[in-house]
Tab-separated table of C-alpha atoms in Angstrom:
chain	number	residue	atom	x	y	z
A	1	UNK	CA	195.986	128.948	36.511
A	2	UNK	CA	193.079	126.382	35.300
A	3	UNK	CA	193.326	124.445	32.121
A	4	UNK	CA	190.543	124.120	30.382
A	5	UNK	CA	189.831	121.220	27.777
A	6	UNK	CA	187.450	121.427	24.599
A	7	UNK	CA	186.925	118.470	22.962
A	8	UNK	CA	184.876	119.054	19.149
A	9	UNK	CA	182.865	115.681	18.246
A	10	UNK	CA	181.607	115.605	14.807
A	11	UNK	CA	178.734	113.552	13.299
A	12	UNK	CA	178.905	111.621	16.323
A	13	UNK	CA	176.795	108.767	17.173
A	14	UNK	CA	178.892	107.730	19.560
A	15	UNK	CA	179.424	107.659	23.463
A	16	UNK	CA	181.363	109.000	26.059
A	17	UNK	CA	180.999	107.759	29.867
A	18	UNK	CA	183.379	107.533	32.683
A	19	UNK	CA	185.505	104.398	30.788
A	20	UNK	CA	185.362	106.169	27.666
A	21	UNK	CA	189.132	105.932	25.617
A	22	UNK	CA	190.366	107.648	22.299
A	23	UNK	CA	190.709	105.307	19.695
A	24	UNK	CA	191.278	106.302	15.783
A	25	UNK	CA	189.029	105.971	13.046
A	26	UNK	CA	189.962	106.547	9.175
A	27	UNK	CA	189.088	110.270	9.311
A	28	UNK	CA	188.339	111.729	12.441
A	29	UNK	CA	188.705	110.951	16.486
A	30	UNK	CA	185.997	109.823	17.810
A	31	UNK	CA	185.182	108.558	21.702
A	32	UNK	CA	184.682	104.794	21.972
A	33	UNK	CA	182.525	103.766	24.793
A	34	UNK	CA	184.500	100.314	26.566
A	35	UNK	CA	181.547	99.025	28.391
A	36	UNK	CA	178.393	97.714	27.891
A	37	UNK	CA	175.558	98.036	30.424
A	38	UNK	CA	172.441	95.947	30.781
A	39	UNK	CA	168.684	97.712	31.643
A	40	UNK	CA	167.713	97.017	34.958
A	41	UNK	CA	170.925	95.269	36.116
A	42	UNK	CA	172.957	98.314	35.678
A	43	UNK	CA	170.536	101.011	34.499
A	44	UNK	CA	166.960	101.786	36.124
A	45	UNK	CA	166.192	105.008	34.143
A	46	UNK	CA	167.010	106.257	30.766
A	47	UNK	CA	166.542	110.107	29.547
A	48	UNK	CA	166.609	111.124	26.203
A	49	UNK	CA	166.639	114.630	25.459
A	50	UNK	CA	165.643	116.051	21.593
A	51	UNK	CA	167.916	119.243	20.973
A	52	UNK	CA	167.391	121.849	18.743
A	53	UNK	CA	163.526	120.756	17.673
A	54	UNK	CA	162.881	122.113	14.584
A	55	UNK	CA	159.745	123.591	13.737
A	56	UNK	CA	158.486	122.429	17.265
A	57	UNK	CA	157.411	124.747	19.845
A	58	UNK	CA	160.669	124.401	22.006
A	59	UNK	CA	164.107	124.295	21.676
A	60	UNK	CA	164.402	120.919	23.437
A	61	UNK	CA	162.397	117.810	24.771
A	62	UNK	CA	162.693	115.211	27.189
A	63	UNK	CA	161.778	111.789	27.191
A	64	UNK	CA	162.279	109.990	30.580
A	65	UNK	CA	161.565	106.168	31.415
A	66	UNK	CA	161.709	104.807	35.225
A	67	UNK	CA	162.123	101.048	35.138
A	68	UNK	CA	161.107	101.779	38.969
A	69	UNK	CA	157.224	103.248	37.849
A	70	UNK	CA	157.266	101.661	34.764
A	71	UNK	CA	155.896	105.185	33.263
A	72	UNK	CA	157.821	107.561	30.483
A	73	UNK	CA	157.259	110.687	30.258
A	74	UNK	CA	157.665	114.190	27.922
A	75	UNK	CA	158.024	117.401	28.668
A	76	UNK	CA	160.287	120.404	28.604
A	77	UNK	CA	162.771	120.976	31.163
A	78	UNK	CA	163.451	124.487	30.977
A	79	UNK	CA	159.888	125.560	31.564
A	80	UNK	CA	158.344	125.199	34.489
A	81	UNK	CA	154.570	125.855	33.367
A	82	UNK	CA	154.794	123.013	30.992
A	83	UNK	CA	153.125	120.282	32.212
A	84	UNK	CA	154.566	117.013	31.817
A	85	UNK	CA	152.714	114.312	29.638
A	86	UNK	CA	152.566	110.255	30.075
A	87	UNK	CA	153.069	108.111	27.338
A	88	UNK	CA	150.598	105.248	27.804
A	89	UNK	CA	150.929	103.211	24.552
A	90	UNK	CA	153.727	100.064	25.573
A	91	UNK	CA	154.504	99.641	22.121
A	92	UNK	CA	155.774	103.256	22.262
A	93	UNK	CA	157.585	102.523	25.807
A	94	UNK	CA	158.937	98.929	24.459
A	95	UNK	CA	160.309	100.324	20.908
A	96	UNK	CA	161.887	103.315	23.069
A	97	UNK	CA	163.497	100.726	25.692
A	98	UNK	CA	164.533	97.988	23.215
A	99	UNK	CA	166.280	101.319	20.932
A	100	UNK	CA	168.059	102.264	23.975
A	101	UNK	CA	169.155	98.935	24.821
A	102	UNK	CA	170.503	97.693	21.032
A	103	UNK	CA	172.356	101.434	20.197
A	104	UNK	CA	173.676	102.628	23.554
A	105	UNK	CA	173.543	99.943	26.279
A	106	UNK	CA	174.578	96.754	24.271
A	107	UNK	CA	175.521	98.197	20.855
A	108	UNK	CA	174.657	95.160	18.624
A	109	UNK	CA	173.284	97.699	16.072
A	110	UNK	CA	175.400	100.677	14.010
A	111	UNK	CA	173.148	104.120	14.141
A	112	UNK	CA	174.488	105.224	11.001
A	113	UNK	CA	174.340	102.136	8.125
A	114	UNK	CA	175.593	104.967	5.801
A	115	UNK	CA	177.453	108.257	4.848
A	116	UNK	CA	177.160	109.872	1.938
A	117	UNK	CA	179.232	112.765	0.671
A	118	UNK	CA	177.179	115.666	-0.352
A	119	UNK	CA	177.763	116.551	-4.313
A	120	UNK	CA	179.091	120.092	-3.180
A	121	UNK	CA	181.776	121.960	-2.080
A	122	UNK	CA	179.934	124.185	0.076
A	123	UNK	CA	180.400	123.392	3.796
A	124	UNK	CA	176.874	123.802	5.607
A	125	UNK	CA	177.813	124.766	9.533
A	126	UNK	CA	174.727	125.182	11.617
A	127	UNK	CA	173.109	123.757	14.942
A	128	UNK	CA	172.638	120.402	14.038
A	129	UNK	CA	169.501	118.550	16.119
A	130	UNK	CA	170.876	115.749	18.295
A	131	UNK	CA	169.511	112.745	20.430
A	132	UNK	CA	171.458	113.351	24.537
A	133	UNK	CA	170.888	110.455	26.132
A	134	UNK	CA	171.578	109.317	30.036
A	135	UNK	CA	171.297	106.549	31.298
A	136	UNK	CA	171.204	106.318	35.473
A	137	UNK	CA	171.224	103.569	38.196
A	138	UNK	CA	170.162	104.968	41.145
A	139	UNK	CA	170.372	108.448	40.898
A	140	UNK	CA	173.989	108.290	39.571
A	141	UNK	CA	174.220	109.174	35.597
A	142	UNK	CA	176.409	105.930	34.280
A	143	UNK	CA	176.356	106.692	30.548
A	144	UNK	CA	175.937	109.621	28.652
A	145	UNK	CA	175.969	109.685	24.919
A	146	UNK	CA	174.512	111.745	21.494
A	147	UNK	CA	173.885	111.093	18.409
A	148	UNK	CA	173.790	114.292	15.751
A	149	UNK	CA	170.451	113.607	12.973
A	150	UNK	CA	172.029	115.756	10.406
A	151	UNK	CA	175.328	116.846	9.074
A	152	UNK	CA	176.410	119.381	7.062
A	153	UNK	CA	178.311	117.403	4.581
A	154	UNK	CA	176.782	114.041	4.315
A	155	UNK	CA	173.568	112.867	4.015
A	156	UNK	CA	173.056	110.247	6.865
A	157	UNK	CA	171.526	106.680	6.477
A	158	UNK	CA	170.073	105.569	9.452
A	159	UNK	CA	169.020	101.647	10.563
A	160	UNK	CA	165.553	101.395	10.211
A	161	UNK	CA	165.517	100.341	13.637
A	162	UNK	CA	166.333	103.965	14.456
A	163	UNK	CA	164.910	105.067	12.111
A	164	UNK	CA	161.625	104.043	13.902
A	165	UNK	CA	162.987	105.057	17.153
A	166	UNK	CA	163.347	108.770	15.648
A	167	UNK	CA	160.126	109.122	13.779
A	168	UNK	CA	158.398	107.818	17.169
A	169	UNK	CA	160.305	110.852	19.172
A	170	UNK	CA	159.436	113.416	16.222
A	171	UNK	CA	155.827	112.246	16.412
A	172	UNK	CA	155.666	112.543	20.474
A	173	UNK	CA	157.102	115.832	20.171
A	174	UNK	CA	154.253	116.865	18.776
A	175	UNK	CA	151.092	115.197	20.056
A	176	UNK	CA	153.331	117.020	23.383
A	177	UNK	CA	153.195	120.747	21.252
A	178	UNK	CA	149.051	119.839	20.952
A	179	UNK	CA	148.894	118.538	24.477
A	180	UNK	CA	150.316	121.373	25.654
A	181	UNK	CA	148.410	124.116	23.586
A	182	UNK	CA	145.630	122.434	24.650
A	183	UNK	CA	146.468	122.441	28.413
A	184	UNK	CA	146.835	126.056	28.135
A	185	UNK	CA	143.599	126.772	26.696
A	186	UNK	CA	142.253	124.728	29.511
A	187	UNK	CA	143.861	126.724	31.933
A	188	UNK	CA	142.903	130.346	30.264
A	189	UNK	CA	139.258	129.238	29.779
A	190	UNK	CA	139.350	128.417	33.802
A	191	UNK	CA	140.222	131.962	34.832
């Protein structure tokens, strides 16, 4: 007979990787990540992926970085005619790298400054759109972690910080939607 183990995460912003304990918190359970990595000592590539993109052509994004090429790059993983798309700008590559590195490799900075409770009684259960990141050194995935950008019940404060990071994502998400549109007129007009 196989067990099988499901483990429910809430509002989560934080991570689970292979020296990841239980620990309590006031309401809830949450995973506790016990180690801290450094970028380019102990990770040499970083993927983020963008779940559940509302009002976005696709269902999800991702956002990979290669300390190795020094390039980052979009596109959708699932589909094979997308083409992927380079991010050129190094402020966009530096705020993307530095993000990683203060909320999920060093964690010097909270996510979430704030919760607060919704003013109903309703319960709003839905996909919620979530930040997967991993984190690799060569080839081998060391850290693995999410971070949910909505819940049902409270209204989330994020640090600005992140705050930046997110609105940077949400705005390469779609220059990616135009890029590709674009690509595939190129393509059509070709035939």
């Amino acid at each position: 007979m196989t067990g099988i183990s499901i483990f429910i995460l809430s509002n989560s912003n934080y991570c689970w990787s292979k020296d990841a304990i239980f620990n309590e918190n006031s309401d809830r359970i949450k995973w506790c990540d016990t180690q801290s990595y450094q970028f380019e000592k102990d990770i040499d590539s970083i993927v983020v992926i963008y779940w559940n993109a509302w009002g976005n052509s696709y269902d999800q994004y991702t956002f990979s970085y290669s300390s190795m090429t020094g390039k980052m790059l979009v596109y959708v993983d699932y589909m094979e005619s997308c083409p992927k798309y380079c991010i050129d700008s190094s402020e966009q590559i530096n705020l993307f790298i530095s993000s990683i590195n203060d909320f999920y490799l060093n964690k010097t900075i909270p996510i979430i400054e704030e919760k607060k409770k919704y003013n109903t009684d309703e319960h709003s259960e839905y996909d919620i759109p979530t930040f997967i990141i991993e984190c690799y050194k060569q080839g081998n995935r060391v850290l693995h972690s999410f971070t949910s950008l909505e819940n049902g019940d409270y209204e989330l404060v994020f640090n600005h910080k992140f705050e930046r990071f997110k609105n940077m994502i949400f705005s390469m998400v779609k220059k990616y939607d135009i890029y590709v549109e674009n690509y595939g007129n190129t393509m059509e007009s070709n035939k």
